[in-house]
Amino acid sequence: GTGDWSAAPEMYPRYGKWITAFVQRYHKDGSGALWGVEHYNEPWEGGGISGWARDCVQYRALMKLIAESARAASPKIKLLAASSIMNTEDKLYSDGSKEFDGYVDILTDHYVKAPMCYGPMVAKAHGKQSIETESWIVNTEYRLPLGVSLFLASGQLRINPWHPRALFDTVP
């Protein structure tokens, strides 16, 4: 829980160049396989399990760096932030400014079950789209249609099951 796997501020120029090269290579101005870049992982964890050991100020600086570097390669790339809609909203919008409107297209959520799916409401309030990026929907493929239906009913239009082995939580 004390690891620091984030780019140190002195590495930002190099990291920005890497992001630009990655987007150029895989996005190909919208005709490649890459459609978006997510600023990952949980921004509220200062030294928690995600290993960021960083704060809101650095999270915001990295979001800007990722956005500017990705858009330098292609204005069509989508920018996603960042694995928890509530905490992303807190880190990017709690000061009341609209500074990050140009740096984020889609707010992402993480480990949310359909009954707790409030992401679409938060995203709508900021004029953004919402996606669940690490769904743990159901424990059998028979329940998958039910899980997807519940997410859709909650307003979540995009769902990304992390991995078939992760679909183990039962739907209440």
mmCIF file of C-alpha atoms in Angstrom:
data_model
loop_
_atom_site.group_PDB
_atom_site.id
_atom_site.type_symbol
_atom_site.label_atom_id
_atom_site.label_comp_id
_atom_site.label_asym_id
_atom_site.label_seq_id
_atom_site.Cartn_x
_atom_site.Cartn_y
_atom_site.Cartn_z
ATOM 1 C CA GLY A 1 0.000 0.000 0.000
ATOM 2 C CA THR A 2 2.908 2.429 0.014
ATOM 3 C CA GLY A 3 4.204 1.914 -3.508
ATOM 4 C CA ASP A 4 4.408 4.886 -5.841
ATOM 5 C CA TRP A 5 3.858 3.734 -9.403
ATOM 6 C CA SER A 6 2.818 7.089 -10.773
ATOM 7 C CA ALA A 7 4.930 9.303 -12.987
ATOM 8 C CA ALA A 8 7.004 11.659 -10.860
ATOM 9 C CA PRO A 9 6.646 15.339 -11.833
ATOM 10 C CA GLU A 10 10.139 15.438 -13.306
ATOM 11 C CA MET A 11 9.076 12.621 -15.655
ATOM 12 C CA TYR A 12 5.977 14.422 -16.973
ATOM 13 C CA PRO A 13 7.551 15.547 -20.271
ATOM 14 C CA ARG A 14 8.693 12.006 -21.022
ATOM 15 C CA TYR A 15 5.346 10.538 -19.956
ATOM 16 C CA GLY A 16 3.500 13.033 -22.164
ATOM 17 C CA LYS A 17 5.598 12.028 -25.177
ATOM 18 C CA TRP A 18 4.856 8.364 -24.439
ATOM 19 C CA ILE A 19 1.094 9.043 -24.298
ATOM 20 C CA THR A 20 1.244 10.911 -27.632
ATOM 21 C CA ALA A 21 3.221 8.124 -29.311
ATOM 22 C CA PHE A 22 0.876 5.459 -27.881
ATOM 23 C CA VAL A 23 -2.224 7.258 -29.187
ATOM 24 C CA GLN A 24 -0.624 7.852 -32.596
ATOM 25 C CA ARG A 25 0.258 4.175 -32.862
ATOM 26 C CA TYR A 26 -3.001 2.610 -31.693
ATOM 27 C CA HIS A 27 -5.715 5.235 -32.267
ATOM 28 C CA LYS A 28 -4.630 6.199 -35.784
ATOM 29 C CA ASP A 29 -6.885 9.268 -35.749
ATOM 30 C CA GLY A 30 -9.957 7.165 -35.100
ATOM 31 C CA SER A 31 -9.313 4.248 -37.437
ATOM 32 C CA GLY A 32 -7.295 2.105 -35.024
ATOM 33 C CA ALA A 33 -8.289 -0.171 -32.165
ATOM 34 C CA LEU A 34 -7.841 2.421 -29.399
ATOM 35 C CA TRP A 35 -10.852 4.660 -28.850
ATOM 36 C CA GLY A 36 -10.048 6.229 -25.484
ATOM 37 C CA VAL A 37 -7.506 6.704 -22.718
ATOM 38 C CA GLU A 38 -8.474 6.379 -19.057
ATOM 39 C CA HIS A 39 -6.654 8.138 -16.241
ATOM 40 C CA TYR A 40 -6.524 5.217 -13.862
ATOM 41 C CA ASN A 41 -6.726 4.279 -10.862
ATOM 42 C CA GLU A 42 -8.676 5.481 -7.860
ATOM 43 C CA PRO A 43 -7.672 9.143 -7.426
ATOM 44 C CA TRP A 44 -8.771 9.399 -3.803
ATOM 45 C CA GLU A 45 -6.229 6.877 -2.577
ATOM 46 C CA GLY A 46 -3.180 8.695 -1.337
ATOM 47 C CA GLY A 47 -0.835 5.761 -0.963
ATOM 48 C CA GLY A 48 -3.613 3.205 -0.761
ATOM 49 C CA ILE A 49 -3.899 -0.109 -2.560
ATOM 50 C CA SER A 50 -3.636 1.515 -5.973
ATOM 51 C CA GLY A 51 -0.122 2.680 -5.123
ATOM 52 C CA TRP A 52 -0.594 6.264 -6.232
ATOM 53 C CA ALA A 53 0.760 7.860 -3.061
ATOM 54 C CA ARG A 54 -0.378 11.116 -4.629
ATOM 55 C CA ASP A 55 -2.918 13.788 -3.956
ATOM 56 C CA CYS A 56 -5.649 15.649 -5.790
ATOM 57 C CA VAL A 57 -3.247 18.284 -7.090
ATOM 58 C CA GLN A 58 -1.036 15.749 -8.827
ATOM 59 C CA TYR A 59 -4.032 13.781 -10.044
ATOM 60 C CA ARG A 60 -5.346 16.904 -11.771
ATOM 61 C CA ALA A 61 -1.921 17.672 -13.253
ATOM 62 C CA LEU A 62 -1.680 14.133 -14.645
ATOM 63 C CA MET A 63 -5.210 14.318 -16.073
ATOM 64 C CA LYS A 64 -4.271 17.497 -17.949
ATOM 65 C CA LEU A 65 -1.017 15.959 -19.162
ATOM 66 C CA ILE A 66 -2.756 12.822 -20.409
ATOM 67 C CA ALA A 67 -5.501 14.841 -22.111
ATOM 68 C CA GLU A 68 -3.189 17.314 -23.812
ATOM 69 C CA SER A 69 -0.772 14.586 -24.900
ATOM 70 C CA ALA A 70 -3.523 12.317 -26.237
ATOM 71 C CA ARG A 71 -5.266 15.156 -28.070
ATOM 72 C CA ALA A 72 -1.934 16.210 -29.598
ATOM 73 C CA ALA A 73 -2.029 12.869 -31.411
ATOM 74 C CA SER A 74 -5.731 12.955 -32.270
ATOM 75 C CA PRO A 75 -8.571 15.312 -31.369
ATOM 76 C CA LYS A 76 -10.935 12.342 -31.823
ATOM 77 C CA ILE A 77 -9.595 10.324 -28.875
ATOM 78 C CA LYS A 78 -11.931 10.070 -25.888
ATOM 79 C CA LEU A 79 -10.604 10.936 -22.434
ATOM 80 C CA LEU A 80 -11.858 8.951 -19.486
ATOM 81 C CA ALA A 81 -11.493 9.601 -15.760
ATOM 82 C CA ALA A 82 -11.082 7.639 -13.509
ATOM 83 C CA SER A 83 -12.535 4.588 -11.900
ATOM 84 C CA SER A 84 -14.869 6.206 -9.444
ATOM 85 C CA ILE A 85 -17.411 8.749 -10.551
ATOM 86 C CA MET A 86 -18.042 10.122 -7.060
ATOM 87 C CA ASN A 87 -14.369 10.575 -6.290
ATOM 88 C CA THR A 88 -13.506 11.773 -9.784
ATOM 89 C CA GLU A 89 -16.203 14.399 -9.437
ATOM 90 C CA ASP A 90 -14.738 15.387 -6.074
ATOM 91 C CA LYS A 91 -11.199 15.695 -7.435
ATOM 92 C CA LEU A 92 -12.031 17.463 -10.689
ATOM 93 C CA TYR A 93 -15.143 19.516 -9.998
ATOM 94 C CA SER A 94 -15.367 20.234 -6.261
ATOM 95 C CA ASP A 95 -13.922 23.725 -6.711
ATOM 96 C CA GLY A 96 -16.936 24.659 -8.842
ATOM 97 C CA SER A 97 -14.875 25.357 -11.944
ATOM 98 C CA LYS A 98 -15.413 23.870 -15.364
ATOM 99 C CA GLU A 99 -11.665 23.595 -15.976
ATOM 100 C CA PHE A 100 -11.809 19.869 -16.634
ATOM 101 C CA ASP A 101 -14.715 19.947 -19.073
ATOM 102 C CA GLY A 102 -12.184 19.982 -21.909
ATOM 103 C CA TYR A 103 -10.021 17.279 -20.375
ATOM 104 C CA VAL A 104 -12.667 14.625 -19.688
ATOM 105 C CA ASP A 105 -15.260 13.157 -22.053
ATOM 106 C CA ILE A 106 -16.424 10.151 -20.073
ATOM 107 C CA LEU A 107 -16.580 9.634 -16.317
ATOM 108 C CA THR A 108 -15.845 6.044 -15.388
ATOM 109 C CA ASP A 109 -16.980 3.926 -12.497
ATOM 110 C CA HIS A 110 -15.426 0.882 -10.935
ATOM 111 C CA TYR A 111 -16.873 -2.168 -9.140
ATOM 112 C CA VAL A 112 -20.397 -0.798 -9.039
ATOM 113 C CA LYS A 113 -23.371 -3.111 -8.916
ATOM 114 C CA ALA A 114 -26.537 -2.062 -10.698
ATOM 115 C CA PRO A 115 -28.489 -1.088 -7.526
ATOM 116 C CA MET A 116 -25.720 1.399 -6.638
ATOM 117 C CA CYS A 117 -25.303 2.789 -10.156
ATOM 118 C CA TYR A 118 -25.465 6.564 -9.717
ATOM 119 C CA GLY A 119 -22.733 7.317 -12.275
ATOM 120 C CA PRO A 120 -25.110 8.247 -15.101
ATOM 121 C CA MET A 121 -26.705 10.948 -12.909
ATOM 122 C CA VAL A 122 -23.335 12.450 -11.983
ATOM 123 C CA ALA A 123 -22.133 12.344 -15.577
ATOM 124 C CA LYS A 124 -25.336 13.944 -16.852
ATOM 125 C CA ALA A 125 -24.961 16.758 -14.317
ATOM 126 C CA HIS A 126 -21.582 17.553 -15.909
ATOM 127 C CA GLY A 127 -22.668 17.009 -19.519
ATOM 128 C CA LYS A 128 -20.562 13.857 -19.771
ATOM 129 C CA GLN A 129 -21.055 10.238 -20.653
ATOM 130 C CA SER A 130 -20.685 7.460 -18.106
ATOM 131 C CA ILE A 131 -19.249 3.955 -18.349
ATOM 132 C CA GLU A 132 -18.808 1.171 -15.828
ATOM 133 C CA THR A 133 -15.282 -0.059 -16.496
ATOM 134 C CA GLU A 134 -14.898 -2.917 -14.079
ATOM 135 C CA SER A 135 -18.277 -4.544 -13.707
ATOM 136 C CA TRP A 136 -18.658 -7.516 -11.455
ATOM 137 C CA ILE A 137 -22.137 -8.197 -12.715
ATOM 138 C CA VAL A 138 -23.254 -11.746 -12.095
ATOM 139 C CA ASN A 139 -22.057 -15.207 -11.211
ATOM 140 C CA THR A 140 -23.596 -17.098 -14.138
ATOM 141 C CA GLU A 141 -24.210 -16.326 -17.769
ATOM 142 C CA TYR A 142 -27.912 -16.940 -17.130
ATOM 143 C CA ARG A 143 -27.999 -13.863 -14.916
ATOM 144 C CA LEU A 144 -26.042 -11.718 -17.362
ATOM 145 C CA PRO A 145 -29.160 -10.396 -19.190
ATOM 146 C CA LEU A 146 -30.662 -9.440 -15.820
ATOM 147 C CA GLY A 147 -27.494 -7.630 -14.741
ATOM 148 C CA VAL A 148 -27.208 -5.752 -18.016
ATOM 149 C CA SER A 149 -30.912 -4.855 -17.888
ATOM 150 C CA LEU A 150 -30.506 -3.418 -14.391
ATOM 151 C CA PHE A 151 -27.521 -1.301 -15.471
ATOM 152 C CA LEU A 152 -29.427 -0.053 -18.508
ATOM 153 C CA ALA A 153 -32.433 0.787 -16.324
ATOM 154 C CA SER A 154 -30.093 2.809 -14.092
ATOM 155 C CA GLY A 155 -29.013 4.842 -17.118
ATOM 156 C CA GLN A 156 -25.615 3.205 -17.653
ATOM 157 C CA LEU A 157 -25.330 2.832 -21.416
ATOM 158 C CA ARG A 158 -21.883 1.231 -21.470
ATOM 159 C CA ILE A 159 -20.719 -1.700 -19.377
ATOM 160 C CA ASN A 160 -17.328 -3.350 -19.541
ATOM 161 C CA PRO A 161 -17.059 -6.661 -17.706
ATOM 162 C CA TRP A 162 -13.451 -6.707 -16.537
ATOM 163 C CA HIS A 163 -12.905 -10.380 -17.253
ATOM 164 C CA PRO A 164 -15.231 -13.393 -17.434
ATOM 165 C CA ARG A 165 -13.696 -14.793 -14.244
ATOM 166 C CA ALA A 166 -14.589 -11.547 -12.458
ATOM 167 C CA LEU A 167 -18.304 -11.946 -13.112
ATOM 168 C CA PHE A 168 -18.922 -13.555 -9.765
ATOM 169 C CA ASP A 169 -20.998 -11.170 -7.673
ATOM 170 C CA THR A 170 -24.639 -12.121 -7.538
ATOM 171 C CA VAL A 171 -27.281 -9.617 -8.490
ATOM 172 C CA PRO A 172 -29.522 -8.901 -5.484
#
